Coordinates of C-alpha atoms and ligand atoms in Angstrom, one line a residue:
M95 CA 4.5 46.8 -3.3
K96 CA 2.3 49.6 -4.7
R97 CA 1.2 48.6 -8.1
C98 CA 1.7 45.0 -9.1
L99 CA 1.2 42.9 -12.2
I100 CA -0.1 39.4 -11.8
W101 CA 0.9 37.3 -14.7
F102 CA -1.7 34.6 -15.2
R103 CA -0.5 31.4 -17.0
R104 CA -1.7 28.0 -16.0
D105 CA -3.4 29.2 -12.9
L106 CA -6.6 30.7 -14.4
R107 CA -8.5 31.2 -11.2
L108 CA -9.1 33.8 -8.5
Q109 CA -9.4 31.2 -5.7
D110 CA -6.4 29.4 -4.1
N111 CA -4.1 31.6 -6.1
P112 CA -0.9 32.4 -4.0
A113 CA 0.3 35.1 -6.4
L114 CA -3.0 36.9 -6.1
A115 CA -3.1 36.4 -2.3
A116 CA 0.3 38.0 -2.0
A117 CA -0.8 41.1 -3.9
L118 CA -4.0 41.4 -1.9
G119 CA -2.1 40.9 1.3
A120 CA 0.2 43.8 0.4
G121 CA -2.7 46.1 -0.4
A122 CA -1.3 46.7 -3.9
E123 CA -3.1 48.0 -6.9
I124 CA -3.4 44.9 -9.2
L125 CA -3.2 44.5 -12.9
P126 CA -4.2 41.0 -14.0
V127 CA -2.5 40.1 -17.3
Y128 CA -2.5 37.1 -19.7
I129 CA 0.1 37.1 -22.5
H130 CA -0.5 34.8 -25.5
G131 CA 2.8 34.0 -27.2
E132 CA 2.9 33.4 -30.9
N133 CA 5.4 31.3 -32.7
Q134 CA 6.6 29.7 -29.4
V135 CA 8.4 26.5 -29.0
A136 CA 6.0 23.6 -29.0
Q137 CA 6.2 23.1 -25.2
L138 CA 4.8 26.6 -24.7
S139 CA 2.1 26.6 -27.3
E140 CA -1.3 24.8 -27.3
G141 CA -2.8 22.4 -29.7
G142 CA -6.2 23.0 -31.4
A143 CA -8.4 21.5 -28.7
S144 CA -6.5 23.2 -25.9
K145 CA -6.8 26.5 -27.6
W146 CA -10.6 26.1 -27.5
W147 CA -10.5 25.4 -23.8
L148 CA -8.1 28.3 -23.2
H149 CA -10.4 30.8 -25.0
H150 CA -13.3 29.9 -22.7
A151 CA -11.1 29.8 -19.5
L152 CA -9.8 33.3 -20.3
S153 CA -13.3 34.5 -21.0
D154 CA -14.5 33.1 -17.7
L155 CA -11.7 34.6 -15.7
D156 CA -12.3 38.0 -17.3
S157 CA -16.0 37.7 -16.4
Q158 CA -15.2 37.0 -12.8
L159 CA -12.9 40.0 -12.8
N160 CA -15.5 42.2 -14.4
E161 CA -17.8 41.4 -11.5
L162 CA -15.2 42.9 -9.2
G163 CA -14.8 46.0 -11.4
A164 CA -11.5 44.7 -13.0
N165 CA -10.6 43.1 -16.3
L166 CA -8.0 40.7 -17.6
H167 CA -5.5 42.6 -19.7
L168 CA -4.7 40.5 -22.8
I169 CA -1.6 40.7 -25.0
K170 CA -0.6 38.8 -28.1
T171 CA 3.0 38.9 -29.0
S172 CA 5.9 36.9 -30.4
A173 CA 8.3 38.3 -27.7
I174 CA 6.7 37.7 -24.3
D175 CA 9.6 39.2 -22.4
K176 CA 9.6 42.5 -24.4
A177 CA 5.8 42.8 -24.1
L178 CA 5.8 42.3 -20.4
F179 CA 8.7 44.6 -19.8
A180 CA 7.0 47.4 -21.9
L181 CA 3.8 47.1 -19.9
V182 CA 5.7 47.2 -16.6
Q183 CA 7.4 50.5 -17.7
E184 CA 4.3 52.0 -19.2
L185 CA 2.2 51.5 -16.0
N186 CA 4.9 52.1 -13.4
I187 CA 4.6 48.6 -12.0
D188 CA 6.9 47.9 -9.1
T189 CA 6.3 44.2 -8.6
V190 CA 5.5 41.3 -10.8
L191 CA 4.0 38.1 -9.3
W192 CA 3.4 34.7 -10.9
N193 CA 2.8 31.1 -10.0
R194 CA 5.5 28.8 -11.1
R195 CA 5.5 26.5 -14.2
Y196 CA 7.7 23.3 -14.5
Q197 CA 8.0 22.7 -18.3
P198 CA 11.7 23.0 -19.1
A199 CA 11.1 25.8 -21.7
A200 CA 8.9 27.7 -19.3
I201 CA 11.4 27.5 -16.6
E202 CA 14.1 28.9 -18.9
L203 CA 11.8 31.7 -20.1
D204 CA 10.7 32.6 -16.5
Q205 CA 14.3 32.8 -15.3
E206 CA 15.3 35.0 -18.1
I207 CA 12.4 37.4 -17.6
K208 CA 13.0 37.5 -13.9
K209 CA 16.6 38.4 -14.4
Q210 CA 15.7 41.2 -16.8
L211 CA 13.1 42.6 -14.4
V212 CA 15.3 42.4 -11.4
D213 CA 18.1 44.1 -13.3
E214 CA 15.7 47.0 -13.8
G215 CA 14.8 47.2 -10.1
I216 CA 11.4 45.5 -10.4
K217 CA 10.6 43.0 -7.6
V218 CA 9.6 39.5 -8.8
K219 CA 8.1 36.8 -6.6
S220 CA 6.8 33.4 -7.6
F221 CA 4.7 30.7 -5.9
N222 CA 3.5 27.1 -6.2
A223 CA -0.1 27.0 -7.3
S224 CA -0.2 23.8 -9.3
V225 CA 1.3 20.8 -7.6
L226 CA 1.1 19.1 -4.3
N227 CA 4.9 19.0 -3.9
E228 CA 7.2 20.9 -6.2
P229 CA 9.7 18.7 -8.1
H230 CA 12.8 20.0 -6.5
T231 CA 11.5 19.3 -3.0
I232 CA 11.3 15.5 -3.3
S233 CA 14.4 13.3 -3.7
N234 CA 15.5 9.8 -2.7
K235 CA 18.0 9.0 0.1
S236 CA 21.0 9.8 -2.2
G237 CA 19.5 13.1 -3.1
K238 CA 18.6 12.0 -6.6
P239 CA 15.2 12.3 -8.3
Y240 CA 12.9 9.3 -8.2
Q241 CA 12.3 7.3 -11.4
V242 CA 9.8 4.8 -9.9
F243 CA 6.4 5.9 -8.8
T244 CA 5.8 3.8 -5.6
P245 CA 8.8 5.1 -3.6
Y246 CA 8.2 8.5 -5.0
W247 CA 4.6 8.4 -3.6
K248 CA 5.7 7.0 -0.3
C249 CA 8.1 9.8 0.2
S250 CA 6.0 12.7 -1.2
R251 CA 2.8 11.8 0.7
E252 CA 4.6 12.2 4.0
T253 CA 4.8 15.9 3.3
E254 CA 1.8 17.8 4.6
V255 CA -0.1 19.4 1.7
P256 CA -0.8 23.1 2.6
A257 CA -4.4 24.1 2.7
P258 CA -5.7 26.2 -0.3
V259 CA -4.8 29.8 0.0
E260 CA -7.6 32.0 1.3
I261 CA -8.5 34.9 -0.9
N262 CA -10.4 38.0 0.2
L263 CA -11.3 40.1 -2.8
S264 CA -13.6 42.6 -1.0
S265 CA -11.1 45.4 -0.7
A266 CA -9.1 44.7 -3.8
Q267 CA -7.9 47.6 -5.9
W268 CA -7.4 47.2 -9.6
A269 CA -5.3 48.8 -12.2
K270 CA -6.5 49.0 -15.8
A271 CA -4.8 49.3 -19.2
E272 CA -6.0 49.0 -22.8
G273 CA -5.4 45.4 -24.0
I274 CA -6.7 43.5 -27.0
A275 CA -10.1 41.7 -27.3
L276 CA -10.2 38.0 -26.5
K277 CA -11.3 37.1 -30.0
D278 CA -8.1 38.7 -31.4
L279 CA -6.0 36.0 -29.7
G280 CA -7.5 33.8 -32.4
L281 CA -7.9 30.8 -30.2
L282 CA -11.2 29.5 -31.6
P283 CA -11.2 27.4 -34.8
E284 CA -12.3 28.9 -38.0
I285 CA -14.1 25.6 -39.1
D286 CA -16.6 24.5 -36.5
W287 CA -15.1 21.1 -35.6
D288 CA -15.6 22.0 -32.0
K289 CA -19.4 21.7 -32.0
A290 CA -19.5 18.6 -29.8
F291 CA -17.1 20.2 -27.3
Y292 CA -19.9 22.5 -26.1
D293 CA -22.2 19.6 -25.2
N294 CA -19.4 17.8 -23.3
W295 CA -17.7 20.5 -21.3
E296 CA -18.3 23.5 -19.2
P297 CA -14.9 25.1 -19.3
T298 CA -15.3 27.5 -16.4
R299 CA -14.4 27.7 -12.8
E300 CA -18.1 27.0 -12.0
G301 CA -17.9 23.9 -14.2
A302 CA -14.9 22.7 -12.3
V303 CA -16.4 23.1 -8.9
K304 CA -19.7 21.6 -10.1
R305 CA -17.9 18.6 -11.6
L306 CA -15.8 18.0 -8.4
K307 CA -18.9 18.1 -6.2
E308 CA -20.8 15.7 -8.4
F309 CA -17.8 13.3 -8.6
S310 CA -17.2 13.4 -4.9
K311 CA -20.8 12.8 -4.1
Q312 CA -21.5 10.1 -6.7
S313 CA -18.3 8.3 -7.8
V314 CA -15.2 8.9 -5.8
S315 CA -15.9 6.0 -3.4
E316 CA -16.3 3.6 -6.3
Y317 CA -13.4 5.0 -8.2
N318 CA -11.1 2.0 -7.7
D319 CA -13.7 -0.3 -9.1
E320 CA -15.2 1.9 -11.8
R321 CA -12.2 3.9 -13.1
D322 CA -11.3 1.4 -15.9
M323 CA -14.9 1.0 -17.3
M324 CA -14.7 2.9 -20.5
A325 CA -18.4 3.6 -21.0
D326 CA -19.0 4.8 -17.5
D327 CA -18.6 8.2 -15.9
G328 CA -16.3 6.7 -13.2
T329 CA -13.5 9.2 -13.4
S330 CA -13.5 12.8 -12.4
K331 CA -12.8 14.5 -15.7
M332 CA -10.9 17.2 -13.8
S333 CA -7.9 16.9 -16.1
P334 CA -8.5 20.0 -18.3
Y335 CA -9.5 22.1 -15.3
L336 CA -6.3 21.0 -13.5
H337 CA -4.2 21.7 -16.6
F338 CA -5.4 25.3 -17.0
G339 CA -5.5 25.8 -13.2
Q340 CA -9.1 26.6 -13.0
I341 CA -9.1 24.5 -9.9
G342 CA -6.0 23.9 -7.7
V343 CA -4.8 20.4 -7.0
R344 CA -4.6 21.4 -3.4
E345 CA -8.3 22.4 -3.4
I346 CA -9.2 18.9 -4.7
Y347 CA -6.8 17.2 -2.3
H348 CA -8.3 19.0 0.7
H349 CA -11.9 18.5 -0.5
L350 CA -11.3 14.8 -0.4
R351 CA -8.5 14.1 2.1
N352 CA -10.9 13.0 4.8
A353 CA -12.9 10.7 2.5
G354 CA -11.1 7.6 3.8
D355 CA -8.2 5.3 3.0
E356 CA -9.8 4.0 -0.2
V357 CA -9.9 7.5 -1.7
M358 CA -6.4 8.3 -0.5
H359 CA -5.1 5.1 -2.1
G360 CA -7.4 5.4 -5.1
Y361 CA -8.2 8.8 -6.4
I362 CA -5.7 10.9 -4.5
R363 CA -2.9 8.6 -5.5
Q364 CA -3.7 9.6 -9.1
L365 CA -3.1 13.3 -8.2
Y366 CA 0.4 12.1 -7.0
W367 CA 0.9 10.5 -10.5
R368 CA 0.3 13.9 -11.9
D369 CA 2.9 15.4 -9.5
F370 CA 5.3 12.5 -10.5
A371 CA 5.0 13.5 -14.1
H372 CA 6.0 17.1 -13.2
H373 CA 8.9 15.6 -11.2
L374 CA 10.2 13.7 -14.2
I375 CA 9.9 16.5 -16.7
Y376 CA 11.7 18.9 -14.3
H377 CA 14.6 16.5 -13.5
F378 CA 14.9 15.0 -17.0
P379 CA 14.1 17.9 -19.4
H380 CA 15.4 15.9 -22.4
S381 CA 12.4 13.6 -21.9
V382 CA 10.0 16.2 -23.4
E383 CA 11.2 15.4 -26.9
K384 CA 13.3 12.3 -26.6
S385 CA 12.9 9.0 -24.7
L386 CA 13.9 9.3 -21.0
R387 CA 16.0 6.2 -21.5
P388 CA 18.3 7.6 -24.2
E389 CA 19.0 4.2 -25.9
Y390 CA 15.4 4.2 -27.1
E391 CA 16.2 7.0 -29.5
Q392 CA 17.8 4.2 -31.7
F393 CA 14.7 2.0 -31.6
P394 CA 13.8 0.7 -35.1
W395 CA 10.3 2.2 -35.4
S396 CA 8.7 1.4 -38.7
H397 CA 7.6 5.0 -39.6
S398 CA 4.5 4.5 -41.8
E399 CA 2.6 7.7 -42.4
E400 CA -0.3 5.7 -43.7
M401 CA -0.6 3.6 -40.5
V402 CA -0.4 6.6 -38.3
Q403 CA -3.1 8.3 -40.3
R404 CA -5.5 5.3 -40.0
W405 CA -4.9 5.2 -36.3
R406 CA -5.5 9.0 -35.9
K407 CA -8.7 8.8 -37.9
G408 CA -10.1 5.8 -36.0
Q409 CA -10.0 3.6 -39.2
T410 CA -7.9 0.6 -37.9
G411 CA -10.7 -2.0 -38.1
Y412 CA -10.5 -2.7 -34.4
P413 CA -13.7 -1.2 -32.9
V414 CA -12.3 -0.4 -29.4
I415 CA -9.3 1.5 -30.9
D416 CA -11.5 3.3 -33.4
A417 CA -14.1 4.2 -30.8
A418 CA -11.4 5.7 -28.5
M419 CA -9.8 7.7 -31.4
R420 CA -13.3 9.1 -32.3
Q421 CA -14.1 9.9 -28.7
L422 CA -10.9 11.9 -28.7
W423 CA -11.7 13.7 -32.0
Q424 CA -15.3 14.4 -31.0
T425 CA -15.0 15.4 -27.4
G426 CA -11.3 16.4 -26.9
W427 CA -10.9 13.7 -24.2
M428 CA -10.3 10.0 -24.0
H429 CA -10.7 7.6 -21.1
N430 CA -7.4 6.7 -19.4
R431 CA -7.8 2.9 -20.1
A432 CA -8.4 3.7 -23.7
R433 CA -5.4 6.0 -23.8
M434 CA -3.3 3.0 -22.7
V435 CA -4.9 0.6 -25.2
V436 CA -4.6 2.9 -28.3
G437 CA -1.1 3.9 -27.2
S438 CA 0.0 0.3 -27.0
F439 CA -1.6 -0.5 -30.3
L440 CA 0.3 2.3 -32.0
V441 CA 3.7 1.7 -30.6
K442 CA 3.6 -2.1 -30.3
H443 CA 1.3 -3.6 -32.8
L444 CA 2.0 -0.9 -35.4
L445 CA 5.6 -0.2 -34.3
Q446 CA 5.1 3.6 -34.8
D447 CA 7.2 6.0 -32.6
W448 CA 5.5 7.3 -29.5
Q449 CA 6.1 10.9 -30.5
S450 CA 3.7 10.5 -33.4
G451 CA 1.0 9.5 -30.9
A452 CA 2.0 12.2 -28.4
D453 CA 1.8 14.9 -31.1
W454 CA -1.7 13.8 -32.1
F455 CA -2.9 13.8 -28.5
W456 CA -1.3 17.2 -28.1
D457 CA -3.4 18.6 -30.8
T458 CA -6.7 16.9 -30.0
L459 CA -6.9 16.7 -26.2
V460 CA -8.5 19.5 -24.2
D461 CA -6.4 18.3 -21.3
A462 CA -3.1 18.1 -23.4
D463 CA -0.5 18.5 -20.7
L464 CA 3.2 18.2 -21.3
P465 CA 4.2 16.3 -18.1
N466 CA 1.3 13.9 -18.2
N467 CA 1.3 13.3 -22.0
T468 CA 5.1 12.7 -22.0
M469 CA 5.0 10.3 -19.1
G470 CA 1.9 8.5 -20.4
W471 CA 3.4 7.9 -23.9
Q472 CA 6.8 6.9 -22.6
W473 CA 5.1 4.5 -20.1
V474 CA 3.3 2.9 -23.0
A475 CA 6.4 2.7 -25.2
G476 CA 8.5 1.3 -22.3
C477 CA 11.1 4.0 -22.8
G478 CA 10.3 6.2 -19.8
A479 CA 10.5 6.0 -16.0
D480 CA 8.5 3.3 -14.3
A481 CA 7.5 2.2 -17.8
A482 CA 5.5 -0.8 -18.8
P483 CA 7.8 -3.8 -19.5
Y484 CA 8.5 -4.4 -23.2
F485 CA 6.6 -7.7 -23.2
R486 CA 3.4 -6.0 -22.0
V487 CA 1.4 -5.7 -25.2
F488 CA -2.2 -4.8 -24.5
N489 CA -4.5 -7.1 -26.5
P490 CA -7.3 -4.7 -27.6
L491 CA -9.9 -7.4 -27.8
L492 CA -9.3 -8.7 -24.3
Q493 CA -9.2 -5.1 -23.0
A494 CA -12.5 -4.4 -24.8
K495 CA -14.2 -7.5 -23.4
K496 CA -13.0 -6.7 -19.9
F497 CA -13.6 -3.0 -19.8
D498 CA -16.5 -2.5 -22.2
Q499 CA -18.3 -5.8 -21.6
E500 CA -21.5 -5.0 -23.4
G501 CA -19.9 -2.8 -26.1
E502 CA -21.6 0.4 -24.9
Y503 CA -18.5 2.5 -25.4
V504 CA -17.9 1.3 -28.9
R505 CA -21.6 1.6 -29.8
K506 CA -21.5 5.3 -28.7
Y507 CA -18.7 6.3 -30.9
L508 CA -19.1 3.9 -33.9
P509 CA -22.7 4.4 -35.1
E510 CA -21.9 2.2 -38.1
L511 CA -21.6 -0.8 -35.8
A512 CA -24.3 0.2 -33.4
N513 CA -26.8 -2.5 -34.4
I514 CA -24.4 -5.3 -33.4
P515 CA -25.6 -6.6 -30.0
G516 CA -23.6 -7.1 -26.9
S517 CA -19.9 -7.9 -26.9
A518 CA -20.0 -9.2 -30.5
I519 CA -19.5 -5.6 -31.5
H520 CA -15.8 -6.0 -30.6
E521 CA -15.2 -8.6 -33.3
P522 CA -17.4 -7.9 -36.3
W523 CA -15.2 -10.1 -38.5
E524 CA -16.4 -13.2 -36.5
L525 CA -20.0 -12.6 -37.6
S526 CA -21.5 -14.4 -40.6
E527 CA -22.3 -12.6 -43.8
I528 CA -26.0 -13.0 -43.0
E529 CA -25.5 -11.5 -39.5
L530 CA -23.5 -8.6 -40.9
L531 CA -26.2 -7.9 -43.5
A532 CA -28.8 -7.9 -40.8
Y533 CA -26.8 -5.4 -38.8
G534 CA -26.2 -3.2 -41.8
V535 CA -22.4 -3.7 -41.8
K536 CA -20.2 -4.4 -44.8
L537 CA -16.6 -4.9 -43.7
G538 CA -14.2 -3.0 -45.9
E539 CA -17.1 -0.7 -46.9
T540 CA -19.2 0.6 -44.1
Y541 CA -16.5 -0.2 -41.6
P542 CA -12.8 -0.9 -42.4
A543 CA -11.3 -4.3 -42.5
R544 CA -8.6 -4.9 -39.8
M545 CA -5.4 -3.2 -40.8
I546 CA -3.2 -5.8 -39.3
D547 CA -3.5 -9.2 -37.7
L548 CA -3.2 -8.8 -33.9
Y549 CA -1.1 -11.8 -33.3
E550 CA 1.3 -11.0 -36.1
G551 CA 1.6 -7.5 -34.8
R552 CA 2.2 -8.7 -31.3
D553 CA 4.9 -11.1 -32.4
R554 CA 6.6 -8.5 -34.5
A555 CA 6.7 -6.1 -31.6
L556 CA 8.0 -8.7 -29.2
E557 CA 10.7 -9.6 -31.6
A558 CA 11.8 -6.0 -32.3
Y559 CA 11.8 -5.1 -28.6
K560 CA 13.7 -8.3 -27.6
E561 CA 16.3 -7.8 -30.3
F562 CA 16.7 -4.2 -29.2
K563 CA 17.1 -5.2 -25.6
E564 CA 19.8 -7.7 -26.5
L565 CA 21.7 -5.1 -28.5
N566 CA 21.5 -2.6 -25.6
K567 CA 22.5 -4.9 -22.8
Ligands
FAD1284 C1 -0.7 7.8 -23.6 C2 -1.3 8.7 -22.4 C3 -1.3 10.0 -22.6 C4 -1.8 10.9 -21.6 N1 -1.9 12.2 -21.8 C5 -2.4 13.0 -20.8 C6 -2.5 14.5 -21.0 O1 -2.0 15.0 -22.1 N2 -3.0 15.2 -20.0 C7 -3.4 14.6 -18.8 O2 -3.9 15.4 -18.0 N3 -3.3 13.3 -18.6 C8 -2.9 12.5 -19.6 N4 -2.8 11.1 -19.4 C9 -3.2 10.6 -18.0 C10 -4.6 10.2 -17.9 O3 -5.1 9.5 -18.9 C11 -5.5 11.4 -17.7 O4 -5.0 12.3 -16.7 C12 -7.0 11.1 -17.3 O5 -7.5 10.2 -18.2 C13 -7.8 12.3 -17.1 O6 -9.1 12.0 -16.8 P1 -9.7 12.3 -15.4 O7 -9.5 13.7 -15.0 O8 -11.1 11.8 -15.4 O9 -8.8 11.3 -14.5 P2 -9.1 10.8 -13.0 O10 -8.9 9.3 -13.1 O11 -10.3 11.3 -12.4 O12 -7.8 11.3 -12.2 C14 -7.8 12.6 -11.6 C15 -6.6 13.3 -12.0 O13 -5.4 12.7 -11.7 C16 -4.4 12.8 -12.7 N5 -4.1 11.5 -13.3 C17 -4.9 10.5 -13.4 N6 -4.3 9.5 -14.1 C18 -3.1 9.9 -14.3 C19 -1.9 9.3 -15.0 N7 -1.9 8.1 -15.5 N8 -0.8 10.1 -15.1 C20 -0.8 11.4 -14.6 N9 -1.8 11.9 -14.0 C21 -2.9 11.2 -13.9 C22 -5.0 13.8 -13.7 O14 -4.6 15.1 -13.4 C23 -6.5 13.6 -13.5 O15 -7.3 14.7 -13.9 C24 -2.3 10.3 -20.4 C25 -2.2 8.9 -20.2 C26 -1.7 8.1 -21.2 C27 -1.7 6.6 -21.0

């Protein structure tokens, strides 16, 4: 290995990066490259909020490289394979290294590119940088992929998780080439809807490490008790950093592995849910676009654009749903409990297809992640692996009263209801005209009237699901 190209994708870090470690170990001259594909299939492109994050993550990676006397070579193209191949030839690259991806379309593309490069005599090597256990390494006793989390977890946690890869950059040698400027990737929005993102996130490697340290010092031991409280900062908010690979999941695992059983069975278990999502998407590639359980493709969704729009805009008339949808729009993130509640409301109470929810999350989440988003939505809709049973319909009012007892979460995102005290904020329709007047609320004007009756919606969903189950017995 004399001159090697490191193709960065969802591993935007210099630490714990096995592809980089291999190049350094071989003493090769290294060209760090990021290729932004235009007009790609949906799986390989980013939604608006993720593009924002990606811009900053690339800028940060480039700054870290600049400090070492290198830079991130950027390319924008509609033909990734051709662009990569042209660069390899132009710069006499003899080896291409990357860390593996697991989305079905990415696997296909990577295999194709590998074949083309190898046919031309270029060495290609790939590594695992983003999961605790790769999807193909875990199977049940009959050699089949798991579809239920608990046995999956039991099996996968028996495998020792390798320590993060040591990186020594002190004697690195770098190759350089003329690329395009970051702004020319066109990742930042033209209209500044992203203003609040800057107050909520530090989308850098330093931000990831800082957040992990804070979380492990202040919250991880209370994670099991606090993780469902929507107003609290009880979860790690590592999801966008993990998605873009600014921190490695093995780094997090090893940082916390000795924190005790409670952390292992609480927080670390969630990291295995993330692995499980990769496992599912790898073994059931059709589940990216269609329900994992194929019969659900025939489910009689009611397809109402108007309902979906009200849900997306946080105008349903149910404060906890609307607060969550506005949290998503304003900050690019939504609390996990809220994701389950708004998801259930969309697919069950409103009987809208899970894909219309998944698409909106894809566009608005900074942590939009194909494996996790697909598994999350299919769990909610009951059409995936280890999914919620069809009769589980979250009651948003009960959820709100349990996980946002004093209404703090709702008050934060729905200023038009903020004067309503305590948990009364969850049911403004129960207040008298005089109370509403005193709190400055006019239902149907300053805040929308409820778009459906909860009990009617629930009954309709149960009926539809039950009938569907009968038909598909
Ligand atoms: C409908 C729906 C859609 C979702 N879409 C996404 C998505 O696009 N991207 C995404 O990263 N997560 C998604 N999730 C999973 C989960 O909501 C988020 O990972 C979590 O809220 C991120 O916040 P956190 O980092 O503070 O999580 P923490 O509670 O601190 O958990 C730590 C990490 O574990 C992983 N994790 C936690 N919960 C889950 C879970 N239920 N499934 C898989 N991994 C999990 C995540 O990587 C997370 O960052 C979705 C869940 C649902 C119900």
